[in-house]
JSON list of C-alpha atoms in Angstrom, two decimals:
[
{"chain": "A", "resi": 1, "resn": "MET", "atom": "CA", "xyz": [164.44, 166.57, 147.01]},
{"chain": "A", "resi": 2, "resn": "PRO", "atom": "CA", "xyz": [166.33, 164.56, 144.34]},
{"chain": "A", "resi": 3, "resn": "GLU", "atom": "CA", "xyz": [164.74, 161.39, 143.02]},
{"chain": "A", "resi": 4, "resn": "THR", "atom": "CA", "xyz": [165.92, 158.02, 144.32]},
{"chain": "A", "resi": 5, "resn": "TYR", "atom": "CA", "xyz": [166.70, 156.86, 140.79]},
{"chain": "A", "resi": 6, "resn": "THR", "atom": "CA", "xyz": [167.26, 158.25, 137.32]},
{"chain": "A", "resi": 7, "resn": "HIS", "atom": "CA", "xyz": [167.37, 156.81, 133.80]},
{"chain": "A", "resi": 8, "resn": "THR", "atom": "CA", "xyz": [170.28, 156.03, 131.53]},
{"chain": "A", "resi": 9, "resn": "SER", "atom": "CA", "xyz": [170.84, 154.44, 128.14]},
{"chain": "A", "resi": 10, "resn": "VAL", "atom": "CA", "xyz": [171.97, 150.83, 127.91]},
{"chain": "A", "resi": 11, "resn": "TRP", "atom": "CA", "xyz": [172.84, 148.56, 125.00]},
{"chain": "A", "resi": 12, "resn": "HIS", "atom": "CA", "xyz": [171.73, 144.96, 125.47]},
{"chain": "A", "resi": 13, "resn": "TYR", "atom": "CA", "xyz": [173.74, 141.92, 124.46]},
{"chain": "A", "resi": 14, "resn": "ARG", "atom": "CA", "xyz": [171.55, 138.81, 124.25]},
{"chain": "A", "resi": 15, "resn": "GLN", "atom": "CA", "xyz": [172.14, 135.41, 122.66]},
{"chain": "A", "resi": 16, "resn": "GLY", "atom": "CA", "xyz": [175.02, 136.57, 120.52]},
{"chain": "A", "resi": 17, "resn": "THR", "atom": "CA", "xyz": [173.38, 139.80, 119.33]},
{"chain": "A", "resi": 18, "resn": "LEU", "atom": "CA", "xyz": [174.35, 143.34, 120.35]},
{"chain": "A", "resi": 19, "resn": "ASP", "atom": "CA", "xyz": [171.62, 145.99, 120.13]},
{"chain": "A", "resi": 20, "resn": "SER", "atom": "CA", "xyz": [172.33, 148.75, 117.62]},
{"chain": "A", "resi": 21, "resn": "THR", "atom": "CA", "xyz": [170.22, 151.29, 119.52]},
{"chain": "A", "resi": 22, "resn": "PRO", "atom": "CA", "xyz": [170.16, 151.95, 123.26]},
{"chain": "A", "resi": 23, "resn": "GLU", "atom": "CA", "xyz": [167.20, 151.52, 125.58]},
{"chain": "A", "resi": 24, "resn": "SER", "atom": "CA", "xyz": [166.33, 153.75, 128.53]},
{"chain": "A", "resi": 25, "resn": "THR", "atom": "CA", "xyz": [166.52, 151.95, 131.87]},
{"chain": "A", "resi": 26, "resn": "PRO", "atom": "CA", "xyz": [166.21, 153.06, 135.52]},
{"chain": "A", "resi": 27, "resn": "ILE", "atom": "CA", "xyz": [169.36, 153.21, 137.61]},
{"chain": "A", "resi": 28, "resn": "VAL", "atom": "CA", "xyz": [170.07, 154.00, 141.28]},
{"chain": "A", "resi": 29, "resn": "ARG", "atom": "CA", "xyz": [170.98, 157.62, 141.99]},
{"chain": "A", "resi": 30, "resn": "GLU", "atom": "CA", "xyz": [173.72, 158.27, 144.56]},
{"chain": "A", "resi": 31, "resn": "HIS", "atom": "CA", "xyz": [173.10, 161.26, 146.82]},
{"chain": "A", "resi": 32, "resn": "ALA", "atom": "CA", "xyz": [175.83, 162.84, 148.96]},
{"chain": "A", "resi": 33, "resn": "ALA", "atom": "CA", "xyz": [174.65, 164.50, 152.18]},
{"chain": "A", "resi": 34, "resn": "THR", "atom": "CA", "xyz": [177.06, 165.88, 154.78]},
{"chain": "A", "resi": 35, "resn": "LEU", "atom": "CA", "xyz": [176.09, 165.60, 158.44]},
{"chain": "A", "resi": 36, "resn": "TYR", "atom": "CA", "xyz": [176.85, 168.63, 160.59]},
{"chain": "A", "resi": 37, "resn": "VAL", "atom": "CA", "xyz": [176.58, 168.25, 164.37]},
{"chain": "A", "resi": 38, "resn": "ASN", "atom": "CA", "xyz": [176.52, 171.46, 166.42]},
{"chain": "A", "resi": 39, "resn": "GLY", "atom": "CA", "xyz": [177.89, 173.27, 163.38]},
{"chain": "A", "resi": 40, "resn": "GLU", "atom": "CA", "xyz": [180.82, 170.89, 162.78]},
{"chain": "A", "resi": 41, "resn": "PRO", "atom": "CA", "xyz": [181.02, 168.61, 159.71]},
{"chain": "A", "resi": 42, "resn": "TRP", "atom": "CA", "xyz": [181.21, 164.96, 160.79]},
{"chain": "A", "resi": 43, "resn": "LEU", "atom": "CA", "xyz": [180.88, 162.79, 157.70]},
{"chain": "A", "resi": 44, "resn": "THR", "atom": "CA", "xyz": [179.28, 162.58, 154.28]},
{"chain": "A", "resi": 45, "resn": "PHE", "atom": "CA", "xyz": [176.63, 159.92, 153.69]},
{"chain": "A", "resi": 46, "resn": "ILE", "atom": "CA", "xyz": [176.36, 158.33, 150.25]},
{"chain": "A", "resi": 47, "resn": "CYS", "atom": "CA", "xyz": [172.70, 157.46, 150.37]},
{"chain": "A", "resi": 48, "resn": "SER", "atom": "CA", "xyz": [169.28, 157.56, 148.80]},
{"chain": "A", "resi": 49, "resn": "PRO", "atom": "CA", "xyz": [167.76, 161.04, 149.29]},
{"chain": "A", "resi": 50, "resn": "ILE", "atom": "CA", "xyz": [164.80, 159.96, 151.42]},
{"chain": "A", "resi": 51, "resn": "ALA", "atom": "CA", "xyz": [164.28, 159.96, 155.19]},
{"chain": "A", "resi": 52, "resn": "LEU", "atom": "CA", "xyz": [167.44, 162.03, 155.70]},
{"chain": "A", "resi": 53, "resn": "GLU", "atom": "CA", "xyz": [166.32, 163.30, 159.12]},
{"chain": "A", "resi": 54, "resn": "ALA", "atom": "CA", "xyz": [165.88, 159.68, 160.20]},
{"chain": "A", "resi": 55, "resn": "LEU", "atom": "CA", "xyz": [169.31, 158.81, 158.79]},
{"chain": "A", "resi": 56, "resn": "ALA", "atom": "CA", "xyz": [170.96, 161.51, 160.90]},
{"chain": "A", "resi": 57, "resn": "VAL", "atom": "CA", "xyz": [169.07, 160.72, 164.11]},
{"chain": "A", "resi": 58, "resn": "GLY", "atom": "CA", "xyz": [169.52, 156.97, 163.75]},
{"chain": "A", "resi": 59, "resn": "PHE", "atom": "CA", "xyz": [173.21, 157.34, 163.02]},
{"chain": "A", "resi": 60, "resn": "LEU", "atom": "CA", "xyz": [173.79, 159.48, 166.13]},
{"chain": "A", "resi": 61, "resn": "PHE", "atom": "CA", "xyz": [171.79, 157.05, 168.28]},
{"chain": "A", "resi": 62, "resn": "ASN", "atom": "CA", "xyz": [173.50, 153.94, 166.93]},
{"chain": "A", "resi": 63, "resn": "GLU", "atom": "CA", "xyz": [176.91, 155.55, 167.42]},
{"chain": "A", "resi": 64, "resn": "ASN", "atom": "CA", "xyz": [176.01, 156.33, 171.08]},
{"chain": "A", "resi": 65, "resn": "VAL", "atom": "CA", "xyz": [176.29, 160.08, 170.49]},
{"chain": "A", "resi": 66, "resn": "ILE", "atom": "CA", "xyz": [172.71, 160.49, 171.76]},
{"chain": "A", "resi": 67, "resn": "THR", "atom": "CA", "xyz": [170.61, 158.19, 173.93]},
{"chain": "A", "resi": 68, "resn": "SER", "atom": "CA", "xyz": [167.19, 159.72, 173.23]},
{"chain": "A", "resi": 69, "resn": "LEU", "atom": "CA", "xyz": [165.42, 162.04, 170.81]},
{"chain": "A", "resi": 70, "resn": "GLU", "atom": "CA", "xyz": [165.12, 164.64, 173.58]},
{"chain": "A", "resi": 71, "resn": "GLU", "atom": "CA", "xyz": [168.80, 165.46, 173.10]},
{"chain": "A", "resi": 72, "resn": "VAL", "atom": "CA", "xyz": [168.08, 166.79, 169.59]},
{"chain": "A", "resi": 73, "resn": "ASP", "atom": "CA", "xyz": [167.09, 170.47, 169.57]},
{"chain": "A", "resi": 74, "resn": "GLN", "atom": "CA", "xyz": [166.76, 170.91, 165.82]},
{"chain": "A", "resi": 75, "resn": "ILE", "atom": "CA", "xyz": [167.26, 169.18, 162.47]},
{"chain": "A", "resi": 76, "resn": "LYS", "atom": "CA", "xyz": [167.53, 171.19, 159.26]},
{"chain": "A", "resi": 77, "resn": "LEU", "atom": "CA", "xyz": [167.92, 169.93, 155.71]},
{"chain": "A", "resi": 78, "resn": "LYS", "atom": "CA", "xyz": [169.74, 172.33, 153.38]},
{"chain": "A", "resi": 79, "resn": "GLU", "atom": "CA", "xyz": [169.14, 170.88, 149.95]},
{"chain": "A", "resi": 80, "resn": "GLU", "atom": "CA", "xyz": [171.11, 173.54, 148.09]},
{"chain": "A", "resi": 81, "resn": "ASP", "atom": "CA", "xyz": [174.42, 172.43, 149.61]},
{"chain": "A", "resi": 82, "resn": "ARG", "atom": "CA", "xyz": [173.34, 168.92, 150.65]},
{"chain": "A", "resi": 83, "resn": "ARG", "atom": "CA", "xyz": [173.64, 169.38, 154.38]},
{"chain": "A", "resi": 84, "resn": "ILE", "atom": "CA", "xyz": [171.89, 167.70, 157.28]},
{"chain": "A", "resi": 85, "resn": "GLN", "atom": "CA", "xyz": [172.32, 170.06, 160.23]},
{"chain": "A", "resi": 86, "resn": "VAL", "atom": "CA", "xyz": [171.68, 168.64, 163.69]},
{"chain": "A", "resi": 87, "resn": "GLN", "atom": "CA", "xyz": [171.80, 170.82, 166.77]},
{"chain": "A", "resi": 88, "resn": "LEU", "atom": "CA", "xyz": [172.06, 168.94, 170.07]},
{"chain": "A", "resi": 89, "resn": "ASN", "atom": "CA", "xyz": [171.31, 170.34, 173.51]},
{"chain": "A", "resi": 90, "resn": "HIS", "atom": "CA", "xyz": [174.77, 169.34, 174.68]},
{"chain": "A", "resi": 91, "resn": "PRO", "atom": "CA", "xyz": [178.34, 169.30, 173.34]},
{"chain": "A", "resi": 92, "resn": "ALA", "atom": "CA", "xyz": [179.28, 166.22, 171.30]},
{"chain": "A", "resi": 93, "resn": "GLN", "atom": "CA", "xyz": [182.71, 164.82, 170.60]},
{"chain": "A", "resi": 94, "resn": "LYS", "atom": "CA", "xyz": [183.14, 163.55, 167.07]},
{"chain": "A", "resi": 95, "resn": "PRO", "atom": "CA", "xyz": [184.09, 159.85, 167.26]},
{"chain": "A", "resi": 96, "resn": "ALA", "atom": "CA", "xyz": [187.50, 158.92, 165.92]},
{"chain": "A", "resi": 97, "resn": "GLN", "atom": "CA", "xyz": [185.90, 156.14, 163.84]},
{"chain": "A", "resi": 98, "resn": "PHE", "atom": "CA", "xyz": [182.37, 155.29, 162.76]},
{"chain": "A", "resi": 99, "resn": "HIS", "atom": "CA", "xyz": [180.83, 151.84, 162.43]},
{"chain": "A", "resi": 100, "resn": "ARG", "atom": "CA", "xyz": [179.96, 152.07, 158.75]},
{"chain": "A", "resi": 101, "resn": "THR", "atom": "CA", "xyz": [182.58, 150.07, 156.85]},
{"chain": "A", "resi": 102, "resn": "SER", "atom": "CA", "xyz": [184.55, 146.89, 157.32]},
{"chain": "A", "resi": 103, "resn": "THR", "atom": "CA", "xyz": [187.46, 148.53, 159.12]},
{"chain": "A", "resi": 104, "resn": "GLY", "atom": "CA", "xyz": [188.38, 145.58, 161.29]},
{"chain": "A", "resi": 105, "resn": "VAL", "atom": "CA", "xyz": [188.06, 147.73, 164.43]},
{"chain": "A", "resi": 106, "resn": "SER", "atom": "CA", "xyz": [187.56, 145.66, 167.58]},
{"chain": "A", "resi": 107, "resn": "LEU", "atom": "CA", "xyz": [184.14, 146.27, 169.10]},
{"chain": "A", "resi": 108, "resn": "GLN", "atom": "CA", "xyz": [184.69, 144.13, 172.17]},
{"chain": "A", "resi": 109, "resn": "PRO", "atom": "CA", "xyz": [184.89, 147.00, 174.72]},
{"chain": "A", "resi": 110, "resn": "HIS", "atom": "CA", "xyz": [181.36, 148.11, 173.82]},
{"chain": "A", "resi": 111, "resn": "ILE", "atom": "CA", "xyz": [179.63, 144.75, 174.04]},
{"chain": "A", "resi": 112, "resn": "ALA", "atom": "CA", "xyz": [179.27, 144.21, 177.78]},
{"chain": "A", "resi": 113, "resn": "ALA", "atom": "CA", "xyz": [177.16, 147.34, 178.25]},
{"chain": "A", "resi": 114, "resn": "HIS", "atom": "CA", "xyz": [174.63, 146.23, 175.61]},
{"chain": "A", "resi": 115, "resn": "GLU", "atom": "CA", "xyz": [173.96, 142.56, 176.24]},
{"chain": "A", "resi": 116, "resn": "VAL", "atom": "CA", "xyz": [170.52, 141.53, 174.99]},
{"chain": "A", "resi": 117, "resn": "GLY", "atom": "CA", "xyz": [168.01, 139.76, 177.25]},
{"chain": "A", "resi": 118, "resn": "ALA", "atom": "CA", "xyz": [167.03, 136.15, 176.59]},
{"chain": "A", "resi": 119, "resn": "ASP", "atom": "CA", "xyz": [163.28, 136.42, 177.25]},
{"chain": "A", "resi": 120, "resn": "PHE", "atom": "CA", "xyz": [162.21, 136.65, 173.57]},
{"chain": "A", "resi": 121, "resn": "THR", "atom": "CA", "xyz": [161.46, 133.46, 171.63]},
{"chain": "A", "resi": 122, "resn": "ILE", "atom": "CA", "xyz": [159.87, 133.00, 168.21]},
{"chain": "A", "resi": 123, "resn": "GLN", "atom": "CA", "xyz": [158.49, 130.20, 166.06]},
{"chain": "A", "resi": 124, "resn": "ALA", "atom": "CA", "xyz": [160.79, 129.29, 163.21]},
{"chain": "A", "resi": 125, "resn": "ASP", "atom": "CA", "xyz": [158.05, 129.55, 160.59]},
{"chain": "A", "resi": 126, "resn": "LYS", "atom": "CA", "xyz": [157.17, 133.01, 161.93]},
{"chain": "A", "resi": 127, "resn": "VAL", "atom": "CA", "xyz": [160.69, 134.20, 161.07]},
{"chain": "A", "resi": 128, "resn": "ILE", "atom": "CA", "xyz": [160.13, 133.16, 157.47]},
{"chain": "A", "resi": 129, "resn": "ALA", "atom": "CA", "xyz": [156.70, 134.83, 157.40]},
{"chain": "A", "resi": 130, "resn": "LEU", "atom": "CA", "xyz": [158.13, 138.11, 158.70]},
{"chain": "A", "resi": 131, "resn": "TYR", "atom": "CA", "xyz": [160.89, 138.08, 156.09]},
{"chain": "A", "resi": 132, "resn": "ASP", "atom": "CA", "xyz": [158.31, 137.41, 153.39]},
{"chain": "A", "resi": 133, "resn": "GLN", "atom": "CA", "xyz": [156.52, 140.59, 154.51]},
{"chain": "A", "resi": 134, "resn": "LEU", "atom": "CA", "xyz": [159.71, 142.58, 153.99]},
{"chain": "A", "resi": 135, "resn": "MET", "atom": "CA", "xyz": [160.24, 141.16, 150.52]},
{"chain": "A", "resi": 136, "resn": "ALA", "atom": "CA", "xyz": [156.61, 141.80, 149.57]},
{"chain": "A", "resi": 137, "resn": "GLN", "atom": "CA", "xyz": [156.77, 145.46, 150.62]},
{"chain": "A", "resi": 138, "resn": "GLN", "atom": "CA", "xyz": [160.09, 146.49, 149.07]},
{"chain": "A", "resi": 139, "resn": "LYS", "atom": "CA", "xyz": [159.27, 148.74, 146.14]},
{"chain": "A", "resi": 140, "resn": "LEU", "atom": "CA", "xyz": [162.42, 150.47, 144.91]},
{"chain": "A", "resi": 141, "resn": "HIS", "atom": "CA", "xyz": [164.38, 147.26, 144.55]},
{"chain": "A", "resi": 142, "resn": "ASP", "atom": "CA", "xyz": [161.59, 145.67, 142.53]},
{"chain": "A", "resi": 143, "resn": "GLN", "atom": "CA", "xyz": [161.33, 148.74, 140.28]},
{"chain": "A", "resi": 144, "resn": "VAL", "atom": "CA", "xyz": [165.01, 149.48, 139.74]},
{"chain": "A", "resi": 145, "resn": "GLY", "atom": "CA", "xyz": [167.23, 146.94, 141.50]},
{"chain": "A", "resi": 146, "resn": "GLY", "atom": "CA", "xyz": [170.35, 147.95, 143.38]},
{"chain": "A", "resi": 147, "resn": "PHE", "atom": "CA", "xyz": [168.59, 148.93, 146.61]},
{"chain": "A", "resi": 148, "resn": "HIS", "atom": "CA", "xyz": [168.95, 147.29, 150.00]},
{"chain": "A", "resi": 149, "resn": "SER", "atom": "CA", "xyz": [165.89, 146.88, 152.20]},
{"chain": "A", "resi": 150, "resn": "ALA", "atom": "CA", "xyz": [165.48, 146.41, 155.94]},
{"chain": "A", "resi": 151, "resn": "ALA", "atom": "CA", "xyz": [162.70, 146.28, 158.50]},
{"chain": "A", "resi": 152, "resn": "LEU", "atom": "CA", "xyz": [162.09, 146.47, 162.23]},
{"chain": "A", "resi": 153, "resn": "SER", "atom": "CA", "xyz": [159.67, 143.89, 163.56]},
{"chain": "A", "resi": 154, "resn": "ASP", "atom": "CA", "xyz": [157.81, 143.50, 166.83]},
{"chain": "A", "resi": 155, "resn": "GLY", "atom": "CA", "xyz": [157.78, 139.74, 166.29]},
{"chain": "A", "resi": 156, "resn": "GLU", "atom": "CA", "xyz": [154.32, 139.77, 164.71]},
{"chain": "A", "resi": 157, "resn": "SER", "atom": "CA", "xyz": [154.53, 142.29, 161.87]},
{"chain": "A", "resi": 158, "resn": "VAL", "atom": "CA", "xyz": [156.96, 144.71, 160.20]},
{"chain": "A", "resi": 159, "resn": "PRO", "atom": "CA", "xyz": [155.80, 148.24, 161.17]},
{"chain": "A", "resi": 160, "resn": "ILE", "atom": "CA", "xyz": [158.86, 150.04, 159.75]},
{"chain": "A", "resi": 161, "resn": "ILE", "atom": "CA", "xyz": [160.49, 149.28, 156.40]},
{"chain": "A", "resi": 162, "resn": "VAL", "atom": "CA", "xyz": [163.17, 151.29, 154.57]},
{"chain": "A", "resi": 163, "resn": "GLU", "atom": "CA", "xyz": [165.12, 151.04, 151.34]},
{"chain": "A", "resi": 164, "resn": "ASP", "atom": "CA", "xyz": [168.44, 152.66, 150.54]},
{"chain": "A", "resi": 165, "resn": "LEU", "atom": "CA", "xyz": [171.43, 152.08, 148.32]},
{"chain": "A", "resi": 166, "resn": "GLY", "atom": "CA", "xyz": [173.54, 151.42, 151.46]},
{"chain": "A", "resi": 167, "resn": "ARG", "atom": "CA", "xyz": [173.12, 148.63, 154.02]},
{"chain": "A", "resi": 168, "resn": "HIS", "atom": "CA", "xyz": [174.33, 150.76, 156.93]},
{"chain": "A", "resi": 169, "resn": "ASN", "atom": "CA", "xyz": [172.02, 153.58, 155.89]},
{"chain": "A", "resi": 170, "resn": "CYS", "atom": "CA", "xyz": [169.07, 151.21, 156.11]},
{"chain": "A", "resi": 171, "resn": "VAL", "atom": "CA", "xyz": [169.81, 150.34, 159.73]},
{"chain": "A", "resi": 172, "resn": "ASP", "atom": "CA", "xyz": [170.38, 153.97, 160.71]},
{"chain": "A", "resi": 173, "resn": "LYS", "atom": "CA", "xyz": [167.17, 155.05, 158.98]},
{"chain": "A", "resi": 174, "resn": "LEU", "atom": "CA", "xyz": [165.19, 152.33, 160.73]},
{"chain": "A", "resi": 175, "resn": "THR", "atom": "CA", "xyz": [166.46, 153.49, 164.12]},
{"chain": "A", "resi": 176, "resn": "GLY", "atom": "CA", "xyz": [165.80, 157.11, 163.25]},
{"chain": "A", "resi": 177, "resn": "LEU", "atom": "CA", "xyz": [162.24, 156.43, 162.09]},
{"chain": "A", "resi": 178, "resn": "TYR", "atom": "CA", "xyz": [161.60, 154.40, 165.25]},
{"chain": "A", "resi": 179, "resn": "LEU", "atom": "CA", "xyz": [162.64, 157.39, 167.37]},
{"chain": "A", "resi": 180, "resn": "LEU", "atom": "CA", "xyz": [161.05, 160.14, 165.25]},
{"chain": "A", "resi": 181, "resn": "ARG", "atom": "CA", "xyz": [157.71, 158.33, 165.11]},
{"chain": "A", "resi": 182, "resn": "HIS", "atom": "CA", "xyz": [157.80, 157.79, 168.88]},
{"chain": "A", "resi": 183, "resn": "ALA", "atom": "CA", "xyz": [157.08, 154.13, 168.19]},
{"chain": "A", "resi": 184, "resn": "THR", "atom": "CA", "xyz": [155.74, 152.21, 171.15]},
{"chain": "A", "resi": 185, "resn": "PHE", "atom": "CA", "xyz": [156.40, 148.64, 169.99]},
{"chain": "A", "resi": 186, "resn": "ILE", "atom": "CA", "xyz": [159.43, 146.75, 171.28]},
{"chain": "A", "resi": 187, "resn": "PRO", "atom": "CA", "xyz": [161.84, 146.03, 168.38]},
{"chain": "A", "resi": 188, "resn": "ARG", "atom": "CA", "xyz": [162.32, 142.27, 168.44]},
{"chain": "A", "resi": 189, "resn": "ALA", "atom": "CA", "xyz": [163.89, 141.59, 165.04]},
{"chain": "A", "resi": 190, "resn": "LEU", "atom": "CA", "xyz": [165.98, 143.34, 162.42]},
{"chain": "A", "resi": 191, "resn": "LEU", "atom": "CA", "xyz": [165.39, 141.99, 158.91]},
{"chain": "A", "resi": 192, "resn": "LEU", "atom": "CA", "xyz": [168.06, 142.69, 156.29]},
{"chain": "A", "resi": 193, "resn": "SER", "atom": "CA", "xyz": [168.38, 142.03, 152.58]},
{"chain": "A", "resi": 194, "resn": "GLY", "atom": "CA", "xyz": [172.18, 142.20, 152.59]},
{"chain": "A", "resi": 195, "resn": "ARG", "atom": "CA", "xyz": [175.21, 140.72, 154.31]},
{"chain": "A", "resi": 196, "resn": "ILE", "atom": "CA", "xyz": [175.38, 140.93, 158.11]},
{"chain": "A", "resi": 197, "resn": "SER", "atom": "CA", "xyz": [178.64, 142.63, 159.04]},
{"chain": "A", "resi": 198, "resn": "SER", "atom": "CA", "xyz": [180.02, 143.31, 162.50]},
{"chain": "A", "resi": 199, "resn": "GLU", "atom": "CA", "xyz": [179.02, 146.98, 162.17]},
{"chain": "A", "resi": 200, "resn": "MET", "atom": "CA", "xyz": [175.43, 145.98, 161.47]},
{"chain": "A", "resi": 201, "resn": "VAL", "atom": "CA", "xyz": [175.32, 143.86, 164.63]},
{"chain": "A", "resi": 202, "resn": "TYR", "atom": "CA", "xyz": [176.91, 146.65, 166.63]},
{"chain": "A", "resi": 203, "resn": "LYS", "atom": "CA", "xyz": [174.20, 149.07, 165.51]},
{"chain": "A", "resi": 204, "resn": "THR", "atom": "CA", "xyz": [171.43, 146.77, 166.76]},
{"chain": "A", "resi": 205, "resn": "LEU", "atom": "CA", "xyz": [172.86, 146.86, 170.28]},
{"chain": "A", "resi": 206, "resn": "ALA", "atom": "CA", "xyz": [171.62, 150.43, 170.78]},
{"chain": "A", "resi": 207, "resn": "LEU", "atom": "CA", "xyz": [167.98, 149.29, 170.50]},
{"chain": "A", "resi": 208, "resn": "GLY", "atom": "CA", "xyz": [168.61, 145.94, 172.19]},
{"chain": "A", "resi": 209, "resn": "ILE", "atom": "CA", "xyz": [167.31, 143.89, 169.24]},
{"chain": "A", "resi": 210, "resn": "PRO", "atom": "CA", "xyz": [167.64, 140.15, 170.00]},
{"chain": "A", "resi": 211, "resn": "LEU", "atom": "CA", "xyz": [167.22, 138.74, 166.46]},
{"chain": "A", "resi": 212, "resn": "ILE", "atom": "CA", "xyz": [168.86, 139.59, 163.12]},
{"chain": "A", "resi": 213, "resn": "VAL", "atom": "CA", "xyz": [167.73, 137.87, 159.93]},
{"chain": "A", "resi": 214, "resn": "SER", "atom": "CA", "xyz": [169.18, 137.98, 156.42]},
{"chain": "A", "resi": 215, "resn": "ARG", "atom": "CA", "xyz": [168.96, 135.99, 153.22]},
{"chain": "A", "resi": 216, "resn": "THR", "atom": "CA", "xyz": [172.76, 136.18, 152.88]},
{"chain": "A", "resi": 217, "resn": "SER", "atom": "CA", "xyz": [175.71, 135.43, 155.13]},
{"chain": "A", "resi": 218, "resn": "PRO", "atom": "CA", "xyz": [177.17, 137.01, 158.28]},
{"chain": "A", "resi": 219, "resn": "THR", "atom": "CA", "xyz": [180.86, 137.67, 158.77]},
{"chain": "A", "resi": 220, "resn": "SER", "atom": "CA", "xyz": [182.88, 135.85, 161.41]},
{"chain": "A", "resi": 221, "resn": "LEU", "atom": "CA", "xyz": [183.16, 138.97, 163.60]},
{"chain": "A", "resi": 222, "resn": "ALA", "atom": "CA", "xyz": [179.40, 139.54, 163.30]},
{"chain": "A", "resi": 223, "resn": "VAL", "atom": "CA", "xyz": [178.84, 136.02, 164.65]},
{"chain": "A", "resi": 224, "resn": "GLN", "atom": "CA", "xyz": [181.31, 136.61, 167.46]},
{"chain": "A", "resi": 225, "resn": "ILE", "atom": "CA", "xyz": [179.65, 139.85, 168.59]},
{"chain": "A", "resi": 226, "resn": "ALA", "atom": "CA", "xyz": [176.16, 138.37, 168.30]},
{"chain": "A", "resi": 227, "resn": "ASP", "atom": "CA", "xyz": [177.14, 135.33, 170.34]},
{"chain": "A", "resi": 228, "resn": "THR", "atom": "CA", "xyz": [178.73, 137.46, 173.08]},
{"chain": "A", "resi": 229, "resn": "SER", "atom": "CA", "xyz": [175.79, 139.88, 173.16]},
{"chain": "A", "resi": 230, "resn": "GLY", "atom": "CA", "xyz": [173.01, 137.28, 173.26]},
{"chain": "A", "resi": 231, "resn": "ILE", "atom": "CA", "xyz": [171.76, 138.00, 169.74]},
{"chain": "A", "resi": 232, "resn": "THR", "atom": "CA", "xyz": [170.32, 135.27, 167.53]},
{"chain": "A", "resi": 233, "resn": "LEU", "atom": "CA", "xyz": [171.85, 135.56, 164.07]},
{"chain": "A", "resi": 234, "resn": "ILE", "atom": "CA", "xyz": [170.07, 133.97, 161.10]},
{"chain": "A", "resi": 235, "resn": "GLY", "atom": "CA", "xyz": [171.43, 133.85, 157.56]},
{"chain": "A", "resi": 236, "resn": "TYR", "atom": "CA", "xyz": [170.73, 132.23, 154.21]},
{"chain": "A", "resi": 237, "resn": "LEU", "atom": "CA", "xyz": [166.97, 132.39, 154.74]},
{"chain": "A", "resi": 238, "resn": "ARG", "atom": "CA", "xyz": [165.06, 130.68, 151.96]},
{"chain": "A", "resi": 239, "resn": "LYS", "atom": "CA", "xyz": [161.48, 129.58, 151.41]},
{"chain": "A", "resi": 240, "resn": "ALA", "atom": "CA", "xyz": [161.42, 126.96, 154.16]},
{"chain": "A", "resi": 241, "resn": "GLN", "atom": "CA", "xyz": [164.88, 126.98, 155.68]},
{"chain": "A", "resi": 242, "resn": "PHE", "atom": "CA", "xyz": [167.60, 129.12, 157.25]},
{"chain": "A", "resi": 243, "resn": "ASP", "atom": "CA", "xyz": [170.88, 128.80, 159.13]},
{"chain": "A", "resi": 244, "resn": "ILE", "atom": "CA", "xyz": [171.31, 129.85, 162.78]},
{"chain": "A", "resi": 245, "resn": "TYR", "atom": "CA", "xyz": [174.77, 131.13, 163.72]},
{"chain": "A", "resi": 246, "resn": "SER", "atom": "CA", "xyz": [174.25, 132.07, 167.37]},
{"chain": "A", "resi": 247, "resn": "HIS", "atom": "CA", "xyz": [171.77, 131.49, 170.21]},
{"chain": "A", "resi": 248, "resn": "PRO", "atom": "CA", "xyz": [169.49, 128.90, 168.60]},
{"chain": "A", "resi": 249, "resn": "GLU", "atom": "CA", "xyz": [167.58, 128.56, 171.89]},
{"chain": "A", "resi": 250, "resn": "ARG", "atom": "CA", "xyz": [165.50, 131.58, 170.86]},
{"chain": "A", "resi": 251, "resn": "LEU", "atom": "CA", "xyz": [163.93, 129.58, 168.00]},
{"chain": "A", "resi": 252, "resn": "ILE", "atom": "CA", "xyz": [160.98, 127.23, 168.47]},
{"chain": "A", "resi": 253, "resn": "ALA", "atom": "CA", "xyz": [160.55, 124.53, 165.83]},
{"chain": "A", "resi": 254, "resn": "ALA", "atom": "CA", "xyz": [157.11, 124.34, 164.20]}
]
């Protein structure tokens, strides 16, 4: 399997001086992997070459192509031609569009079927503590930079953490790992290092996650979908503060 990063030469410019000789530095490696479903090519992921089975399973689950792992008969990785081959136990129609980029596609018709329950509440300082756990356990970003990180939390800890060069890949890999590991905890929070887009919120609906947390901002459509679906959206998390964009009733002040 290819490495997640490689090395390249860079020339540094510092305080008015340009280096005459280059220095070797680590840099993110992009990996292209094409997903085949029932023998048909669906799309090519630009991703980090780790947890590719989880990426495929999570993607299919988050796109509502499958509803459980039992629908997957076989997953094969073909490294020589960069394929992820998934065989389902039923026919599957390739969606006309995928929720992976900011396409502006209206997601409203899908929301009503995935509304999140309101029974989960959490202390505000616990949110910060959980996010600190994610930041403490990210390794690739600290070593190289350029990686996104994300975690699934049960509200008390962060049992599953992933890193990838793509934000959407992180969410799909989290879902895939949750299914492939037959995890028994209830996913209460999705923790993200990057921007919260509408597609990211849409993907959380499949697992019914009631809380999304990021250190950056959400988009307006992300806020709209979260509000309609009963999801608490938190952005701009810092050491002792954050902003709540929807359903603040889920938070309990310390």
